[in-house]
Coordinates of C-alpha atoms and ligand atoms in Angstrom, one line a residue:
V1 CA -43.0 -28.7 30.0
K2 CA -39.8 -27.7 31.7
R3 CA -36.6 -29.8 31.2
D4 CA -34.0 -30.3 34.0
I5 CA -30.4 -31.4 33.5
I6 CA -29.6 -33.5 36.5
T7 CA -27.6 -36.3 34.9
I8 CA -26.0 -36.6 31.5
D9 CA -28.8 -39.0 30.6
D10 CA -31.2 -36.1 30.6
L11 CA -29.8 -35.2 27.2
S12 CA -29.9 -37.5 24.1
N13 CA -26.9 -37.7 21.8
E14 CA -28.7 -35.7 19.2
E15 CA -29.6 -33.0 21.7
I16 CA -25.9 -32.8 22.7
E17 CA -24.8 -32.5 19.1
N18 CA -27.4 -29.7 18.6
L19 CA -26.2 -27.9 21.7
F20 CA -22.6 -28.0 20.4
A21 CA -23.6 -26.6 17.0
L22 CA -25.3 -23.7 18.8
A23 CA -22.2 -23.3 21.1
D24 CA -20.0 -23.0 17.9
T25 CA -22.1 -20.0 16.8
F26 CA -21.2 -18.1 20.0
L27 CA -17.4 -18.4 19.4
P28 CA -15.7 -16.0 17.1
A29 CA -15.8 -17.3 13.5
H30 CA -12.3 -16.0 12.8
P31 CA -10.2 -16.4 15.9
E32 CA -7.6 -13.7 16.3
D33 CA -4.0 -14.6 15.6
G34 CA -2.6 -17.2 17.8
E35 CA -6.0 -17.9 19.4
S36 CA -7.0 -20.8 17.1
D37 CA -5.5 -23.5 19.3
G38 CA -5.7 -21.8 22.6
P39 CA -8.5 -21.0 25.0
A40 CA -11.5 -19.4 23.4
R41 CA -13.3 -16.3 24.5
V42 CA -16.9 -15.3 23.6
R43 CA -17.1 -11.5 22.9
G44 CA -19.7 -9.0 23.6
R45 CA -23.3 -9.5 24.8
L46 CA -26.3 -10.8 22.9
D47 CA -29.9 -9.9 23.7
L48 CA -31.2 -13.5 23.5
A49 CA -31.9 -13.9 27.2
D50 CA -32.4 -10.3 28.1
K51 CA -35.7 -11.1 29.8
F52 CA -34.3 -13.9 31.9
I53 CA -32.6 -14.2 35.3
L54 CA -30.4 -17.1 36.4
A55 CA -30.4 -18.0 40.1
S56 CA -27.0 -19.5 40.9
L57 CA -26.9 -21.5 44.2
F58 CA -23.5 -22.8 45.2
Y59 CA -23.3 -24.8 48.4
E60 CA -19.7 -25.9 47.6
P61 CA -16.6 -24.1 46.3
S62 CA -16.4 -23.4 42.6
T63 CA -14.4 -21.3 40.2
R64 CA -15.0 -22.5 36.6
T65 CA -18.5 -23.7 36.9
R66 CA -19.9 -20.8 38.8
F67 CA -18.1 -18.1 36.9
S68 CA -18.7 -19.6 33.5
F69 CA -22.4 -20.0 34.2
N70 CA -22.6 -16.4 35.3
S71 CA -20.6 -15.2 32.4
A72 CA -22.7 -17.3 30.0
M73 CA -25.9 -15.7 31.3
H74 CA -24.4 -12.2 31.0
R75 CA -23.2 -12.9 27.5
L76 CA -26.7 -14.0 26.6
G77 CA -28.0 -10.7 27.8
G78 CA -29.6 -12.0 31.0
S79 CA -28.9 -11.3 34.6
V80 CA -27.8 -13.3 37.6
I81 CA -28.7 -13.5 41.2
E82 CA -26.5 -15.7 43.3
S83 CA -25.3 -17.2 46.5
A84 CA -21.8 -18.5 46.5
D85 CA -21.7 -19.1 50.2
P86 CA -24.4 -21.0 51.9
M87 CA -23.6 -19.2 55.2
T88 CA -25.1 -16.0 53.7
T89 CA -28.5 -17.6 53.0
S90 CA -31.1 -19.2 55.2
V91 CA -29.3 -22.6 54.8
A92 CA -27.3 -21.3 57.7
K93 CA -30.5 -21.3 59.7
G94 CA -31.4 -24.9 58.8
E95 CA -33.6 -24.3 55.7
T96 CA -34.1 -27.3 53.5
I97 CA -33.4 -27.5 49.8
A98 CA -37.1 -27.9 49.0
D99 CA -38.0 -24.7 50.9
T100 CA -35.1 -22.7 49.4
I101 CA -36.1 -23.8 45.9
R102 CA -39.8 -23.0 46.3
V103 CA -38.8 -19.5 47.2
I104 CA -36.0 -18.9 44.7
E105 CA -37.9 -20.2 41.8
N106 CA -40.2 -17.1 42.0
Y107 CA -37.2 -14.8 41.6
A108 CA -35.6 -16.4 38.5
D109 CA -36.2 -18.3 35.3
V110 CA -33.5 -21.0 35.6
I111 CA -31.7 -22.4 38.6
V112 CA -28.1 -23.8 38.7
I113 CA -27.3 -25.7 41.9
R114 CA -24.1 -27.2 43.3
H115 CA -24.4 -29.1 46.6
P116 CA -22.3 -31.6 48.6
R117 CA -25.2 -34.1 49.0
E118 CA -25.7 -36.7 46.2
G119 CA -29.1 -36.3 44.7
A120 CA -29.6 -32.7 45.9
A121 CA -30.1 -31.4 42.4
R122 CA -32.9 -34.0 41.8
V123 CA -34.7 -32.7 44.9
A124 CA -34.3 -29.1 43.6
A125 CA -35.8 -30.2 40.2
D126 CA -38.7 -32.0 41.9
Y127 CA -39.7 -28.8 43.8
A128 CA -39.0 -26.2 41.1
R129 CA -41.4 -25.2 38.3
I130 CA -38.5 -23.7 36.3
P131 CA -35.5 -25.7 34.8
V132 CA -32.8 -26.8 37.2
I133 CA -29.3 -27.6 36.1
N134 CA -27.0 -29.7 38.3
A135 CA -23.6 -28.1 38.7
G136 CA -22.3 -31.0 40.7
D137 CA -24.0 -33.0 43.5
G138 CA -21.5 -34.6 45.8
G139 CA -19.7 -37.5 44.1
H140 CA -22.7 -38.3 41.9
E141 CA -22.7 -36.3 38.6
H142 CA -21.6 -33.1 36.9
P143 CA -23.4 -33.2 33.6
T144 CA -22.4 -29.7 32.3
Q145 CA -18.7 -30.5 32.9
T146 CA -19.2 -33.5 30.7
L147 CA -20.7 -31.2 28.0
C148 CA -17.6 -29.1 28.2
D149 CA -15.4 -32.2 28.0
L150 CA -17.2 -33.7 25.0
Y151 CA -17.2 -30.3 23.3
T152 CA -13.4 -30.2 23.8
F153 CA -13.0 -33.8 22.4
R154 CA -15.1 -32.8 19.4
R155 CA -13.1 -29.6 18.7
E156 CA -9.8 -31.4 19.2
K157 CA -10.6 -34.7 17.7
K158 CA -13.4 -33.8 15.3
S159 CA -15.5 -36.9 16.2
L160 CA -16.6 -38.6 19.4
K161 CA -16.8 -42.0 17.8
N162 CA -14.2 -44.7 18.4
L163 CA -12.0 -42.6 20.7
N164 CA -9.7 -44.3 23.2
V165 CA -10.1 -42.4 26.4
L166 CA -7.8 -42.9 29.4
L167 CA -9.3 -41.9 32.7
C168 CA -6.8 -41.2 35.5
G169 CA -7.1 -40.6 39.2
D170 CA -10.0 -40.7 41.6
L171 CA -12.6 -42.6 39.6
K172 CA -14.5 -43.5 42.7
N173 CA -15.5 -40.0 43.9
G174 CA -15.0 -37.9 40.8
R175 CA -18.5 -36.7 39.7
T176 CA -17.1 -35.4 36.4
I177 CA -15.9 -39.0 35.7
H178 CA -19.3 -40.5 36.4
S179 CA -21.1 -38.3 34.0
L180 CA -18.4 -38.7 31.5
V181 CA -18.2 -42.5 31.3
F182 CA -21.9 -42.8 30.6
A183 CA -21.6 -40.2 27.8
L184 CA -18.5 -41.9 26.4
A185 CA -20.3 -45.2 26.4
R186 CA -23.2 -43.7 24.5
F187 CA -21.0 -42.1 21.9
G188 CA -19.1 -45.3 21.3
A189 CA -15.7 -44.6 22.9
R190 CA -13.4 -47.1 24.5
I191 CA -12.8 -46.3 28.1
I192 CA -9.5 -47.3 29.7
T193 CA -9.2 -46.8 33.4
R194 CA -6.0 -45.9 35.4
P195 CA -7.4 -45.4 38.9
A196 CA -5.4 -44.5 42.0
E197 CA -5.2 -47.6 44.2
G198 CA -8.6 -48.4 45.7
L199 CA -10.3 -45.6 43.7
E200 CA -11.8 -47.5 40.8
L201 CA -15.2 -46.7 39.3
P202 CA -17.8 -47.6 41.9
P203 CA -19.7 -50.9 41.5
H204 CA -23.0 -49.2 40.6
V205 CA -21.3 -47.2 37.8
R206 CA -19.6 -50.3 36.4
R207 CA -22.8 -52.2 36.5
R208 CA -24.6 -49.5 34.7
L209 CA -21.9 -49.3 32.0
E210 CA -22.5 -53.0 31.4
N211 CA -26.3 -53.3 31.9
D212 CA -27.6 -49.9 30.6
Y213 CA -25.1 -49.2 28.0
G214 CA -24.0 -52.7 26.9
C215 CA -20.4 -52.1 27.7
I216 CA -18.1 -55.0 27.8
T217 CA -15.3 -55.0 30.4
V218 CA -11.9 -56.4 29.6
P219 CA -9.2 -56.8 32.1
K220 CA -5.8 -55.4 31.1
E221 CA -4.1 -58.8 31.0
K222 CA -6.2 -59.7 28.0
I223 CA -4.7 -56.9 26.0
D224 CA -1.2 -57.3 24.6
S225 CA -0.8 -53.7 23.5
L226 CA -1.4 -52.5 27.0
A227 CA 1.2 -54.7 28.7
E228 CA 3.9 -52.1 28.9
I229 CA 1.6 -49.3 30.3
P230 CA 1.6 -49.4 34.1
D231 CA -1.4 -49.0 36.4
I232 CA -4.0 -49.6 33.7
D233 CA -6.9 -51.5 35.2
L234 CA -9.8 -52.2 32.8
V235 CA -11.0 -51.4 29.3
Y236 CA -14.7 -50.8 28.8
V237 CA -15.9 -51.0 25.2
A238 CA -19.2 -49.5 24.4
S239 CA -20.7 -52.4 22.5
K240 CA -20.0 -55.4 20.4
E241 CA -19.5 -53.2 17.4
H242 CA -16.8 -51.3 19.2
L243 CA -15.1 -54.4 20.4
P244 CA -11.7 -54.5 18.8
F245 CA -11.5 -58.2 19.1
E246 CA -11.4 -61.0 16.6
S247 CA -14.3 -62.9 18.1
P248 CA -16.8 -61.2 20.3
A249 CA -18.0 -64.5 21.5
D250 CA -14.6 -65.2 23.1
I251 CA -14.3 -62.0 25.1
V252 CA -14.5 -63.5 28.5
V253 CA -12.1 -66.3 28.0
N254 CA -9.9 -65.3 25.2
V255 CA -9.6 -61.8 24.1
Q256 CA -7.7 -61.3 20.9
L257 CA -7.1 -57.6 20.7
R258 CA -5.9 -56.1 17.4
K259 CA -2.9 -54.1 18.5
K260 CA -3.7 -51.1 16.4
D261 CA -7.0 -50.5 18.1
L262 CA -5.4 -49.4 21.3
S263 CA -2.1 -48.3 20.1
Q264 CA -3.0 -44.6 20.6
F265 CA -4.9 -42.9 23.3
D266 CA -6.9 -40.0 22.0
V267 CA -7.6 -38.4 25.3
C268 CA -6.0 -38.7 28.7
Y269 CA -8.5 -37.3 31.3
V270 CA -6.8 -36.5 34.6
T271 CA -8.7 -35.9 37.9
R272 CA -7.6 -34.8 41.3
F273 CA -8.0 -36.7 44.6
Q274 CA -11.4 -35.6 45.8
S275 CA -10.2 -34.9 49.3
E276 CA -13.4 -33.3 50.4
R277 CA -15.2 -36.6 50.0
Y278 CA -13.0 -38.3 52.6
S279 CA -12.9 -38.0 56.4
S280 CA -9.9 -36.0 57.4
G281 CA -8.1 -39.0 58.9
E282 CA -8.1 -40.9 55.6
K283 CA -4.9 -40.8 53.7
K284 CA -4.5 -41.2 50.0
S285 CA -2.0 -43.8 48.8
A286 CA 0.2 -43.3 45.8
Y287 CA -1.7 -41.2 43.3
P288 CA -1.1 -41.5 39.5
V289 CA 0.6 -38.4 38.0
V290 CA 0.6 -37.3 34.4
D291 CA 3.7 -35.4 33.4
R292 CA 6.0 -35.1 30.4
E293 CA 7.7 -38.3 31.2
F294 CA 4.4 -40.2 31.5
L295 CA 3.5 -38.8 28.1
S296 CA 6.8 -39.8 26.5
K297 CA 5.5 -43.3 25.6
S298 CA 4.5 -43.9 22.0
H299 CA 0.8 -44.3 23.0
Y300 CA 0.6 -40.6 23.8
K301 CA 2.0 -39.0 20.7
K302 CA -1.4 -37.6 19.6
T303 CA -3.1 -37.5 22.9
R304 CA -5.0 -34.5 24.2
V305 CA -4.6 -34.1 28.0
L306 CA -7.8 -32.9 29.7
H307 CA -8.5 -32.1 33.3
P308 CA -11.8 -30.5 34.7
L309 CA -9.5 -28.5 37.1
P310 CA -8.6 -27.5 39.7
R311 CA -5.3 -29.5 39.7
V312 CA -3.2 -30.3 42.7
D313 CA -0.2 -32.6 42.1
E314 CA -1.6 -35.1 39.6
L315 CA -1.0 -33.0 36.5
A316 CA 2.4 -31.5 36.1
Y317 CA 2.9 -27.9 35.1
D318 CA 5.5 -29.1 32.6
I319 CA 2.6 -29.9 30.2
D320 CA 1.3 -26.4 30.1
D321 CA 3.5 -25.5 27.1
D322 CA 3.0 -28.8 25.4
P323 CA 0.6 -28.7 22.5
R324 CA -1.1 -31.9 23.9
G325 CA -2.4 -30.0 27.0
A326 CA -5.9 -28.9 26.3
Y327 CA -7.2 -28.2 29.8
F328 CA -7.4 -24.4 29.5
Q329 CA -9.3 -24.7 26.2
Q330 CA -11.6 -27.1 28.0
A331 CA -12.2 -24.6 30.8
S332 CA -12.8 -21.8 28.3
Y333 CA -15.5 -23.8 26.5
G334 CA -17.6 -23.5 29.7
V335 CA -19.0 -20.2 28.5
P336 CA -20.2 -21.1 24.9
V337 CA -21.4 -24.5 26.1
R338 CA -23.4 -23.2 29.0
M339 CA -24.7 -20.3 26.9
A340 CA -26.1 -22.9 24.5
L341 CA -27.6 -25.0 27.3
M342 CA -29.3 -22.1 29.0
A343 CA -30.6 -20.5 25.8
T344 CA -32.0 -23.9 24.8
L345 CA -33.6 -24.6 28.2
L346 CA -35.2 -21.1 28.1
G347 CA -36.4 -21.6 24.6
V348 CA -34.5 -18.8 23.1
G349 CA -31.7 -20.7 21.3
K350 CA -31.8 -22.2 17.9
A351 CA -31.5 -25.7 19.2
S352 CA -34.6 -27.4 20.7
L353 CA -35.1 -30.1 23.2
S354 CA -37.6 -32.9 22.8
Q355 CA -40.3 -33.5 25.4
P356 CA -39.0 -34.9 28.7
K357 CA -39.2 -38.7 28.9
A358 CA -42.3 -39.9 30.8
A359 CA -41.3 -40.6 34.4
K360 CA -40.7 -44.3 35.1
E361 CA -42.8 -45.7 37.9
S362 CA -40.8 -45.8 41.1
Y363 CA -41.0 -47.6 44.4
S364 CA -41.3 -45.3 47.4
N365 CA -42.0 -46.0 51.1
S366 CA -41.1 -44.1 54.2
E367 CA -40.8 -47.5 56.1
G368 CA -38.6 -50.3 55.0
I369 CA -35.3 -50.1 53.2
A370 CA -33.5 -46.8 52.9
C371 CA -30.7 -45.7 50.5
P372 CA -27.4 -47.3 51.7
N373 CA -25.4 -44.3 50.6
P374 CA -24.6 -42.1 53.7
R375 CA -23.9 -39.1 51.4
C376 CA -27.3 -39.4 49.7
V377 CA -29.6 -36.4 50.2
S378 CA -32.3 -38.8 51.4
N379 CA -30.1 -39.6 54.4
D380 CA -29.5 -35.9 55.4
D381 CA -31.1 -35.2 58.8
A382 CA -32.7 -31.9 57.6
E383 CA -33.9 -33.2 54.2
K384 CA -35.2 -36.3 55.8
R385 CA -38.1 -34.3 57.3
Y386 CA -39.9 -34.4 54.0
L387 CA -37.9 -36.8 51.7
V388 CA -39.1 -40.4 51.4
P389 CA -36.7 -43.1 50.1
R390 CA -37.5 -43.6 46.5
F391 CA -36.0 -46.2 44.0
W392 CA -36.3 -47.4 40.5
V393 CA -36.5 -51.2 40.1
V394 CA -33.6 -52.4 38.0
P395 CA -34.8 -55.6 36.3
T396 CA -31.6 -57.7 36.9
T397 CA -31.6 -61.1 38.5
P398 CA -32.0 -60.6 41.4
P399 CA -33.6 -57.2 40.9
L400 CA -31.9 -54.2 42.4
L401 CA -33.2 -50.9 43.8
R402 CA -31.6 -47.8 42.3
C403 CA -32.0 -44.7 44.5
T404 CA -33.7 -42.0 42.4
Y405 CA -31.6 -39.4 44.0
C406 CA -28.0 -40.6 44.1
E407 CA -28.5 -43.6 41.8
V408 CA -26.6 -45.9 44.2
E409 CA -28.0 -49.4 44.0
V410 CA -29.0 -51.8 46.8
K411 CA -30.1 -55.4 46.9
A412 CA -33.5 -56.1 48.5
G413 CA -33.4 -58.3 51.5
C414 CA -37.0 -59.4 51.2
V415 CA -40.2 -58.0 49.6
G416 CA -43.4 -57.5 51.5
S417 CA -47.0 -57.1 50.3
I418 CA -48.7 -54.2 52.2
S419 CA -52.2 -55.7 51.6
T420 CA -51.4 -59.3 52.9
R421 CA -48.7 -58.3 55.5
R422 CA -46.6 -61.2 54.1
Y423 CA -43.1 -61.1 52.8
Y424 CA -41.2 -63.1 50.2
T425 CA -37.5 -64.0 50.4
D426 CA -37.5 -64.5 46.6
T427 CA -37.0 -60.9 45.7
S428 CA -37.7 -61.5 42.0
V429 CA -41.4 -60.9 42.9
L430 CA -40.5 -57.2 42.7
K431 CA -40.6 -57.4 39.0
S432 CA -44.2 -58.6 38.9
M433 CA -45.9 -57.0 42.0
K434 CA -47.8 -53.7 41.8
L435 CA -45.4 -51.1 43.3
P436 CA -47.9 -49.3 45.5
D437 CA -48.5 -52.6 47.3
V438 CA -44.8 -53.2 47.8
I439 CA -42.6 -52.7 50.9
V440 CA -39.0 -53.7 50.6
F441 CA -37.0 -54.6 53.7
A442 CA -33.2 -54.8 54.1
S443 CA -33.6 -58.2 55.8
E444 CA -36.1 -60.7 57.1
Q445 CA -35.5 -59.5 60.6
E446 CA -36.6 -56.0 59.6
A447 CA -39.8 -57.4 58.0
Q448 CA -40.6 -59.3 61.1
K449 CA -39.9 -56.2 63.3
A450 CA -42.5 -54.4 61.2
G451 CA -45.1 -57.1 61.8
F452 CA -44.8 -58.9 58.5
E453 CA -44.9 -62.7 58.4
P454 CA -43.2 -65.0 55.9
A455 CA -45.4 -66.0 52.9
R456 CA -46.5 -69.6 53.2
T457 CA -46.6 -70.3 49.5
P458 CA -43.7 -69.8 47.1
A459 CA -43.8 -66.3 45.6
R460 CA -44.8 -67.2 42.1
K461 CA -47.7 -69.4 43.1
S462 CA -49.3 -67.0 45.6
L463 CA -49.0 -64.0 43.3
A464 CA -50.5 -66.0 40.4
A465 CA -53.5 -66.9 42.5
R466 CA -54.3 -63.3 43.3
Ligands
NCD501 C1 -14.7 -30.4 39.2 C2 -15.8 -30.5 40.2 O1 -16.2 -29.6 40.9 O2 -16.4 -31.6 40.3 N1 -14.4 -29.1 38.9 C3 -15.2 -28.4 38.0 O3 -16.3 -28.2 38.1 N2 -14.5 -28.0 36.9 C4 -13.6 -31.2 39.5 C5 -12.9 -31.2 40.8 O4 -13.3 -30.4 41.7 O5 -12.0 -32.0 41.0

């Protein structure tokens, strides 16, 4: 069975560790003089993947991701077919993702795709019989960048556990940030956010940190040792075990932070303003900058500064010669890490992947509620010809619908039963109804417009009777 890497959750922690062990074997065992701390370069070509072809489809600009995937495939002994400019393929003639993929999959053994639409890589994976790797889908996720980030943390800091990681910049639209926070939570790091004004982590990402990963959010004011650091917003701690507080029971009302737990930041992860995700009229307000002066505080003595690159103004060039800057190392690890990932997906690497998780049941209906995210692939005019809105039911109270493409969540307005043509305003019925009988509406008006009538009995009673 093929495995796709669409979100960072498509890999378990153990699988990530195994990939890293394999990536180590691709780097020179004895770095040449002066190279031990600097960027790393894989040498030569192996014959591991000499029977394989990578199809590389980039619908958005890319330097590191595209070149390092291509280089990785060449270093593995394989070959690459690619489109770096959608205007040179049938996309320019209006071809959909599903059609492009059903053609390209016959020409290659693995597909890497970058696309401006959130959820586009999921669509590609749904239509391909060969593994699909997400190289960035809009502002959603960028899981292989996270692999490079974690690999850098591991090489620089030895372990991923208990790290204090400061995230700076556009946390709202940065896809590298979204994949990274979930991984950090899973590996037990403390996440400290320093967003540009108005560009905090999006609500659905914050909710998932708390609901899916058991993170606990602590406002900065609760933390004495952060008082003197400007612009810090929130601290997310991965679980009660990682809570550096005296009394976990008190967290909401009275957090007692042990000073030493947050006295040093292990990583400062800087991101650029994602200008392409904004309409041209929108202006960015003051944007946090990381430079030598920022790093002069005692918290940053042993910090490693990372950046997925490209940088604009948010990361000063005066850190390039500072031993704390590790962003060029980070970019160089793109090759060994992507070699390990592709070799493993193709079944030629020493690491192995477990069977894919059985797909959860999802709710899907061409009528009724649609994904509220205008950048979701399911809202694209061309892709809409064949894509039907599809959601997981998140069992919170009230339950939420999480788009299976872009993972943005929406509250149900009311829930209808297709067989009885009645609707319930108590949306908790979603958790007990059979999904093929369900139609979710954004509002009661929408339900009525579709010819549904309000249920006469309260939801629980009428469902129990059936
Ligand atoms: C990032 C991306 O494309 O999301 N770049 C990368 O892949 N290294 C970050 C960015 O463009 O800001």
